[in-house]
C-alpha atoms as one frame of an Amber mdcrd trajectory, in Angstrom:
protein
  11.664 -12.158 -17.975   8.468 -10.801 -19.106   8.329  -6.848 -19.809   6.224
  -5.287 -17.313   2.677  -4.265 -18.243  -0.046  -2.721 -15.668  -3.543  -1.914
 -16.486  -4.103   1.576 -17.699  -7.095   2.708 -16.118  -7.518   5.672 -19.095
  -6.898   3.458 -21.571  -9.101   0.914 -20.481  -6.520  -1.545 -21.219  -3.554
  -3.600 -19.809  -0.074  -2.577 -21.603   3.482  -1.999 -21.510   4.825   0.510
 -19.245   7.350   3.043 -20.682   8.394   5.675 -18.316   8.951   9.042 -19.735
  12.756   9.224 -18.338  14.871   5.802 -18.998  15.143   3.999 -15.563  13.057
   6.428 -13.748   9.738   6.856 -12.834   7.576   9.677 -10.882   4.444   8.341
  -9.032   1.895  10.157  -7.332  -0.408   8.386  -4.629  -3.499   9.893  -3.320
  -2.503  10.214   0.932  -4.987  10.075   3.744  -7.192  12.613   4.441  -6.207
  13.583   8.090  -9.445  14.028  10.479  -9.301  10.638  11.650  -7.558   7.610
  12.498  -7.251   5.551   8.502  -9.112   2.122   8.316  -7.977  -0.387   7.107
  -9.903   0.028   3.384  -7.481   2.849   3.165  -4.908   0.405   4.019  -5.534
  -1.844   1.009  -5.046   1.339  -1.156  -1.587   1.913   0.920  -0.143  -1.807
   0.522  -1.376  -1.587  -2.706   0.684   1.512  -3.860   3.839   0.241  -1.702
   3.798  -3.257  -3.986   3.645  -1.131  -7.268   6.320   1.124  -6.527   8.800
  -2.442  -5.147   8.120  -4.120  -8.171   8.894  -1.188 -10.214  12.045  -1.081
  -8.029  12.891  -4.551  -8.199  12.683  -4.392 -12.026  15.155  -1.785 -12.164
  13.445   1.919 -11.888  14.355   4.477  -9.650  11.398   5.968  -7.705   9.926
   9.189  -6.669   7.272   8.834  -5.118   5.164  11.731  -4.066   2.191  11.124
  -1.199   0.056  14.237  -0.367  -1.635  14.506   3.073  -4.940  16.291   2.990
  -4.848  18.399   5.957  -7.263  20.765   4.945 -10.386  20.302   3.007 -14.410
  20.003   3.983 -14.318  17.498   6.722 -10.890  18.466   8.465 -12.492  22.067
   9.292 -15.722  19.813  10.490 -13.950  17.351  12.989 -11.607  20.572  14.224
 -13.893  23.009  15.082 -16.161  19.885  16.529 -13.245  19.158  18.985 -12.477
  22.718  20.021  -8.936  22.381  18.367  -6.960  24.283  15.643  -7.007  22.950
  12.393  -2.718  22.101  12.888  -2.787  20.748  16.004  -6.166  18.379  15.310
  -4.554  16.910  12.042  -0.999  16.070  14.140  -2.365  13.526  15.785  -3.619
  11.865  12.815  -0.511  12.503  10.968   1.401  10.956  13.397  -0.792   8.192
  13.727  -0.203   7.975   9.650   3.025   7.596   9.827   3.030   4.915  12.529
   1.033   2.967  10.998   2.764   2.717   7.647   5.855   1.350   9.415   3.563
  -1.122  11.840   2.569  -2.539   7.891   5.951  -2.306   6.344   5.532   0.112
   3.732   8.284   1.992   2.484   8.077   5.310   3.032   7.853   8.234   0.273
   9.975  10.567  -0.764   7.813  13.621   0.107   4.674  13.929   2.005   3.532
  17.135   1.339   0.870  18.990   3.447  -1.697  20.957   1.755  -1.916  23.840
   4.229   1.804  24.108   3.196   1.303  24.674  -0.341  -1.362  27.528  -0.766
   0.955  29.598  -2.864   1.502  26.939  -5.723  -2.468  26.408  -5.283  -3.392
  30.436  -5.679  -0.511  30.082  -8.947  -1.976  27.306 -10.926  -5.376  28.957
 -10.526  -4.396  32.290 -11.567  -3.173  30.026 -14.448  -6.730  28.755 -14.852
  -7.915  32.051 -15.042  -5.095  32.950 -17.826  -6.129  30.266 -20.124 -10.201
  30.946 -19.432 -10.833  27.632 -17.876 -11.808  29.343 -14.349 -14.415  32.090
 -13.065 -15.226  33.787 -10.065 -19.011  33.441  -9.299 -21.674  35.283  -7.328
 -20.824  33.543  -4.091 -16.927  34.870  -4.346 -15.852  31.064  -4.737 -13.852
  30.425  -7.725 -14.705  27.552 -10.020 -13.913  25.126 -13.131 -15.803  25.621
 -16.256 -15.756  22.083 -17.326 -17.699  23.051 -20.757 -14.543  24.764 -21.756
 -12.197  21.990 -21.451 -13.552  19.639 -23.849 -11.621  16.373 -22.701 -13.526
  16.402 -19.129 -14.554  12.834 -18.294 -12.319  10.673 -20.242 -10.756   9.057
 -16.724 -14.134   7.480 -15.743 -15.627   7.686 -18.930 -18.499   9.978 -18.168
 -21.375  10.591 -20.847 -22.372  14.343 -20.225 -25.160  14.706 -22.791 -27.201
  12.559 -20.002 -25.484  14.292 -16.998 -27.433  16.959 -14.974 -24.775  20.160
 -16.060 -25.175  23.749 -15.348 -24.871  23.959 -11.752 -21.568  24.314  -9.374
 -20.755  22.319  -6.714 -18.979  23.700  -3.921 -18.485  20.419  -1.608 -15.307
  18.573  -1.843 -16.674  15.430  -3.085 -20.095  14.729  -4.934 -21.998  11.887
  -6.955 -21.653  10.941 -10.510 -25.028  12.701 -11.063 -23.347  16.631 -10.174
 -21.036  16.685 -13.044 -20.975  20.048 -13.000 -18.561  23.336 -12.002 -16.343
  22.456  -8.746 -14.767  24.751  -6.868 -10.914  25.775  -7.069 -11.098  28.326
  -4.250 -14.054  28.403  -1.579 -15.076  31.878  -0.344 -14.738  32.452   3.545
 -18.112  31.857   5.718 -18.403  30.915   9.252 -18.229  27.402   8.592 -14.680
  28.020   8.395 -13.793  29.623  11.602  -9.819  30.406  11.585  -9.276  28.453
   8.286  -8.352  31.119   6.170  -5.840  32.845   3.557  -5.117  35.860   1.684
  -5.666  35.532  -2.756  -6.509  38.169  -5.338 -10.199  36.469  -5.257 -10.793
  37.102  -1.656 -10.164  35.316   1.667 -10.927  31.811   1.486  -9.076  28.189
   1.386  -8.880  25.795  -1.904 -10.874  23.188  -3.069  -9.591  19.561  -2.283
  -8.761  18.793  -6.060  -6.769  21.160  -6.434  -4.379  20.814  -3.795  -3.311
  17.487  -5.480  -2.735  19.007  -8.367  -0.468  21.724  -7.004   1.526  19.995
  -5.171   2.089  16.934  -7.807   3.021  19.472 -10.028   5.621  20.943  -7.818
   7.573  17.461  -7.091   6.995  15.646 -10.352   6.197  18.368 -12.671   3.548
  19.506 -15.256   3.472  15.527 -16.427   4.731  12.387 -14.995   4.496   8.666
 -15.093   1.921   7.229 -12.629  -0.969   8.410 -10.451  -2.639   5.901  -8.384
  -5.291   5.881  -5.576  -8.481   3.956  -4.757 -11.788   3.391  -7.436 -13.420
   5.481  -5.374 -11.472   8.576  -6.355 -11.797   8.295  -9.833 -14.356  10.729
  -9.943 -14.696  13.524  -9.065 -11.405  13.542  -7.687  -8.846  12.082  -9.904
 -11.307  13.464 -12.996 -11.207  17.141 -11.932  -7.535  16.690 -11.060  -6.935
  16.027 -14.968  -9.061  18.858 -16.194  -6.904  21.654 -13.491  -3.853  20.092
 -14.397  -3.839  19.583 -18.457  -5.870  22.895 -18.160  -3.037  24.634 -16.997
  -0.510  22.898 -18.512  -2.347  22.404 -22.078  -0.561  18.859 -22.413  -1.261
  15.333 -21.017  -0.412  15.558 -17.126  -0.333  11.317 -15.902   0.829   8.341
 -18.538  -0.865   5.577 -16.519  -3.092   5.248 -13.888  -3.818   2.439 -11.660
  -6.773   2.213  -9.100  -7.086  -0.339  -6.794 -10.700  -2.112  -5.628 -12.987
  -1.554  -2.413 -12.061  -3.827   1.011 -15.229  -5.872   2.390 -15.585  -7.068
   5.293 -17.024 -10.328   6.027 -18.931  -9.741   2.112 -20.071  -6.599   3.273
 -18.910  -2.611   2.427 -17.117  -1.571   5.834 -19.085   1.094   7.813 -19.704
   2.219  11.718 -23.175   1.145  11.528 -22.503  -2.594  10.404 -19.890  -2.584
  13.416 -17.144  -3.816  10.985 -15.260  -0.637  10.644 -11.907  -1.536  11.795
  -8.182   0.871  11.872  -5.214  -0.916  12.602  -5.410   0.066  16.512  -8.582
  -2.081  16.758  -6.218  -5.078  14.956  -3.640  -4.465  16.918  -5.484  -4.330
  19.877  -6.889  -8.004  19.348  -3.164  -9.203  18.970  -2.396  -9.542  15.293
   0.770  -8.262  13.851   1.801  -5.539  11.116   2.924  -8.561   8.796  -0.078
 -10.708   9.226  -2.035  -7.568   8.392  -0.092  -7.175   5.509  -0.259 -10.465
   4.109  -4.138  -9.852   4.238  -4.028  -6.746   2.286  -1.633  -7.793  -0.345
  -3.345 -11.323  -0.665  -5.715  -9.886  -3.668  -5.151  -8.921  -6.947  -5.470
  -4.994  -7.204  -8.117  -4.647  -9.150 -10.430  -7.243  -7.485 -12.897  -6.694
  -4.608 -10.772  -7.738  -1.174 -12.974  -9.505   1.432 -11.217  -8.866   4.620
 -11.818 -11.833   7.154 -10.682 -12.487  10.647 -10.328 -16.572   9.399  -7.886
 -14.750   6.528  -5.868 -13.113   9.434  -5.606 -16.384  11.289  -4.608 -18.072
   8.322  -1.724 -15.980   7.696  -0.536 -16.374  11.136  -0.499 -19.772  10.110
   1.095 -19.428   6.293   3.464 -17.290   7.764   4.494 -19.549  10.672   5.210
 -22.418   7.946   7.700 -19.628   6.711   9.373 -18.849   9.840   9.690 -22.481
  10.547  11.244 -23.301   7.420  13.815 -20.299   7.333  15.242 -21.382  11.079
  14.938 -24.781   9.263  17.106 -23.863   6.276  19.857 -22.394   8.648  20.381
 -24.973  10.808  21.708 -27.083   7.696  25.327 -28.011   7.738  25.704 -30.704
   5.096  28.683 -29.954   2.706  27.962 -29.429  -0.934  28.026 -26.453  -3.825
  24.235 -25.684  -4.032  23.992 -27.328  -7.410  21.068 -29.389  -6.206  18.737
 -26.280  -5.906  19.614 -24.275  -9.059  17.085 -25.603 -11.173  14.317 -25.109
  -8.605  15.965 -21.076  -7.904  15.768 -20.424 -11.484  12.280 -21.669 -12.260
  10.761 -19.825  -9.264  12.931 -16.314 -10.134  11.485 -16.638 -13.235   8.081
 -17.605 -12.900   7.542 -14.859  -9.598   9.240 -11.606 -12.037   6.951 -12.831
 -14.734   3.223 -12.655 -12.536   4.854  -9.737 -11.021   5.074  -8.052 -14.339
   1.470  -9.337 -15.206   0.120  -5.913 -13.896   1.219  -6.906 -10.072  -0.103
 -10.652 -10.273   0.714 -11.205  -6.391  -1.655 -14.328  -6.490   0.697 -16.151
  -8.822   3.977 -14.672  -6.860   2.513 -15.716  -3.747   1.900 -19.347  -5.490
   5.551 -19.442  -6.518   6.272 -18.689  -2.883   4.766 -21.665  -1.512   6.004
 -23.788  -3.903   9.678 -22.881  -3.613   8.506 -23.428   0.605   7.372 -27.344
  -0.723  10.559 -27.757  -2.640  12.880 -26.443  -0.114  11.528 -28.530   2.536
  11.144 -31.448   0.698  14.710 -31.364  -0.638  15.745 -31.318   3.459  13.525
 -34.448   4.379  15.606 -36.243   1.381  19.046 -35.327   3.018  20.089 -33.882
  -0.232  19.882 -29.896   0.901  23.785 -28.543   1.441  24.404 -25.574   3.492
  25.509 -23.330   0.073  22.310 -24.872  -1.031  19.549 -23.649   1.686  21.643
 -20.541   1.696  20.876 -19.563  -1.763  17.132 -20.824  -1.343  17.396 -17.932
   1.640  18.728 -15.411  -0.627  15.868 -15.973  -3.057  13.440 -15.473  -0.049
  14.871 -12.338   0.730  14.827 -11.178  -2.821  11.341 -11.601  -3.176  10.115
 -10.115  -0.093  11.767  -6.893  -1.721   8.189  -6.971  -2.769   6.487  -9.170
  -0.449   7.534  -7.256   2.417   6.378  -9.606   4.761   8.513 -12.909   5.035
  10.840 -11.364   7.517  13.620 -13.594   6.808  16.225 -12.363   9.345  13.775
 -11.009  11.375  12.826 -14.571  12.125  16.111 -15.389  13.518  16.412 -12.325
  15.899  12.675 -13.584  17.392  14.051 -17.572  17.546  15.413 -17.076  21.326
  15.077 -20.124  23.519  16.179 -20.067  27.029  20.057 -22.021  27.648  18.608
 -24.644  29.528  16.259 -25.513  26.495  19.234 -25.112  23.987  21.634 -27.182
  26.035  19.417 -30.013  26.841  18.402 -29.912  22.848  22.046 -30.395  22.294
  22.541 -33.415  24.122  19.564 -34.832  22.359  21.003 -34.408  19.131  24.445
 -36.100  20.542  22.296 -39.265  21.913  20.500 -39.395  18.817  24.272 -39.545
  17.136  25.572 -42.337  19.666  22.225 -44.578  19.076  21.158 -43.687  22.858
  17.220 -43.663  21.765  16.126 -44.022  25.680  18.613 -40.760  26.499  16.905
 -39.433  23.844  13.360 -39.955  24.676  14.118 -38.929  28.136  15.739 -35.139
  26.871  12.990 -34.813  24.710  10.851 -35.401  27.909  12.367 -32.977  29.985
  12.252 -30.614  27.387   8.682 -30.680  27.117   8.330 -30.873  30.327  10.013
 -27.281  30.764   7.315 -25.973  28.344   8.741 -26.742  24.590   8.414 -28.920
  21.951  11.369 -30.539  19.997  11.063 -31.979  16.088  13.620 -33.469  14.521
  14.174 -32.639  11.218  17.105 -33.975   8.944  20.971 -33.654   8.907  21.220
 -33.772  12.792  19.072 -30.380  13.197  15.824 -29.888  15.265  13.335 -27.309
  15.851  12.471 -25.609  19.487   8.485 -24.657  19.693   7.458 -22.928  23.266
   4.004 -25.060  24.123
């Protein structure tokens, strides 16, 4: 098995991964931000995170992983006082609808989701701490701010060359172009943009600035430096920059070992936005009949780090890849033929091998999924020869389910529980197979009749099994 290796983002570089504790790893991932229902470009980001923290499970590492929920920053005060609502009650709904929608796609929940608004004290601490070391000043408007020009290491993330930035200005919005390096703001002074939104510090009444509220709360559940950070290209800067400078500012030592960013979503070759008309959230799949797992299979179709082009031909085609697998798992338990399973350890052991190994390739899921359909080839094939024993296609199950510990969309089992036929169906099926056994071909053709006249399709498939389809 190949050692795992992701590409480091600050190192520019793909390499080994060493956590800093032995068999465990802490992982930040940058959560929604809560004023709206999440597309399904944040989505990408989401599946994307949930494959990197299974694979670091299935090779062995216990995970923490840590998920923040912005519930409070620029354009949650917007949308809120737009709609007439408080601030908590307009961000429920959108939690809520979070949180449902991470189960409708199979991701495995974290192990804390915290909410901003429930951290200010840890955010007033670490910028008192700020202030303690010099790195933060209160300006003329009462907001309090960075100085990035006294923390020398600023823009290593993205690699930004300040001698040909604009500098000497502050910036006061939550998120800004690469041309506004400059000051951002740790703690915004009240004005009556903010309505209710407001709490108590020693620099006045106010509410913090978006980076910082990751880098409190990170800091609280992982500590002053961890393992991973992760989030979308997009965030790299500002965000995930001015996240470093706060946090190693405070700390004065590295704060994140490796960090992984994942690539935009297109749709249809185009960037997704209102105004093209292909902005799309999981409701809007949903409500044209496609299922969490055939979503899924989209998303994780891509290498991370590659541009995604999000199709509705891709979603049909995974209805269709994913039918194959369905088909084949009811397949491989309807085998009965004695035997010890020697006749599929060769092709288990190649395909264990070869998925860990693109796995490890810094999340290769293109080569994983081609080691998927391959073993799907081999396993079939090996039942149209006769030679597949019951021990066999059992351990060729066992291997399914072990890779959709990553995967996360085969459904293995689940396929059973949705293979219900009615009685009728089963029984006449039955008979079939016991006609086809006595050499009774016109009893046969005339069962396989009925059946289809009752709305279902029969196949026959080897070793005295069948398959039921509803037409």
């Amino acid at each position: 098995m190949k050692e795992l290796e992701f590409y480091n983002t600050l190192e520019h570089r793909q390499m080994p991964f060493r956590s800093l504790v032995p068999g465990k790893v802490g992982m930040y991932t940058c959560g929604p931000t809560v004023y709206n229902f999440a597309h399904i470009g944040n989505f990408r980001a989401y599946t994307f995170e949930d494959i990197l923290r299974r694979t670091l499970e299935y090779f062995g590492f216990e995970v923490k992983q840590v998920m923040n929920l912005t519930d409070v920053d620029d354009k949650t005060i917007r949308d809120s006082r737009k709609a007439g609502i408080p601030l908590r009650d307009f961000t429920r709904k959108y939690k809520d609808a979070f949180f449902e929608d991470i189960k409708f796609l199979n991701i495995e929940p974290a192990a804390v989701y915290p909410a901003a608004t429930e951290h200010i004290p840890e955010m007033i601490a670490l910028i008192q701490k700020l202030f303690d070391r010099g790195l933060a000043y209160q300006a003329e408007d009462k907001s309090v701010y960075f100085a990035i020009d006294k923390f020398p290491n600023y823009g290593k993330l993205a690699r930004i060359d300040r001698d040909n930035q604009r500098a000497g200005v502050r910036i006061n919005t939550d998120e800004y172009a690469k041309d506004s390096v400059a000051d951002f703001a740790l703690w915004k002074a009240w004005d009556e943009n903010d309505g209710d939104v407001v709490w108590d510090s020693p620099w006045g009444k106010g509410r913090p600035g978006w980076h910082i509220e990751c880098s409190a709360m990170s800091s609280k559940y992982l500590g002053e430096a961890f393992d991973l950070h992760t989030g979308g290209i997009d965030n790299m800067f500002p965000h995930h920059e001015d996240e470093i400078a706060q946090s190693e500012g405070a700390s004065g030592k590295k704060w994140v070992n490796y960090w992984l960013h994942c690539e935009h979503l297109m749709v249809g070759g185009e960037k997704m936005s209102k105004s093209l008309g292909n902005f799309y959230t999981l409701r809007d799949l949903k409500a044209k009949g496609y299922t969490g797992r055939e979503i899924r299979f989209v998303l994780i179709g891509a290498h991370y780090r590659k541009k995604l082009n999000f199709t509705f031909e891709a979603l049909a085609q995974a209805r269709e890849t994913l039918q194959k697998f369905d088909d084949l798992f009811a397949r491989l338990k309807k085998i009965d033929l004695a035997g010890d399973g020697a006749e599929v350890l060769d092709v288990i052991d190649r395909s264990d091998a070869a998925f860990a190994d693109a796995m490890a390739d810094d999340l290769n899921i293109a080569g994983a999924l081609a080691v998927l359909h391959e073993l799907m080839r081999n396993a079939n094939r090996l039942a149209d020869e006769g030679k597949l024993s019951q021990a066999g296609a059992e351990k060729l199950l066992d291997l399914f389910r072990k890779f959709d510990k990553i995967c996360g969309c085969l459904a293995v089992d689940a396929a059973r529980a949705e293979e219900s036929f009615p009685e009728e169906i089963v029984a006449l099926a039955e008979a079939r197979v016991a006609a086809r056994k006595a050499k009774n071909f016109a009893e046969s053709d005339r069962l396989r009749d009925e059946i289809g006249k009752l709305g279902f399709s029969i196949k026959d498939l080897p070793g005295n099994t069948y398959q039921l389809k509803k037409l």
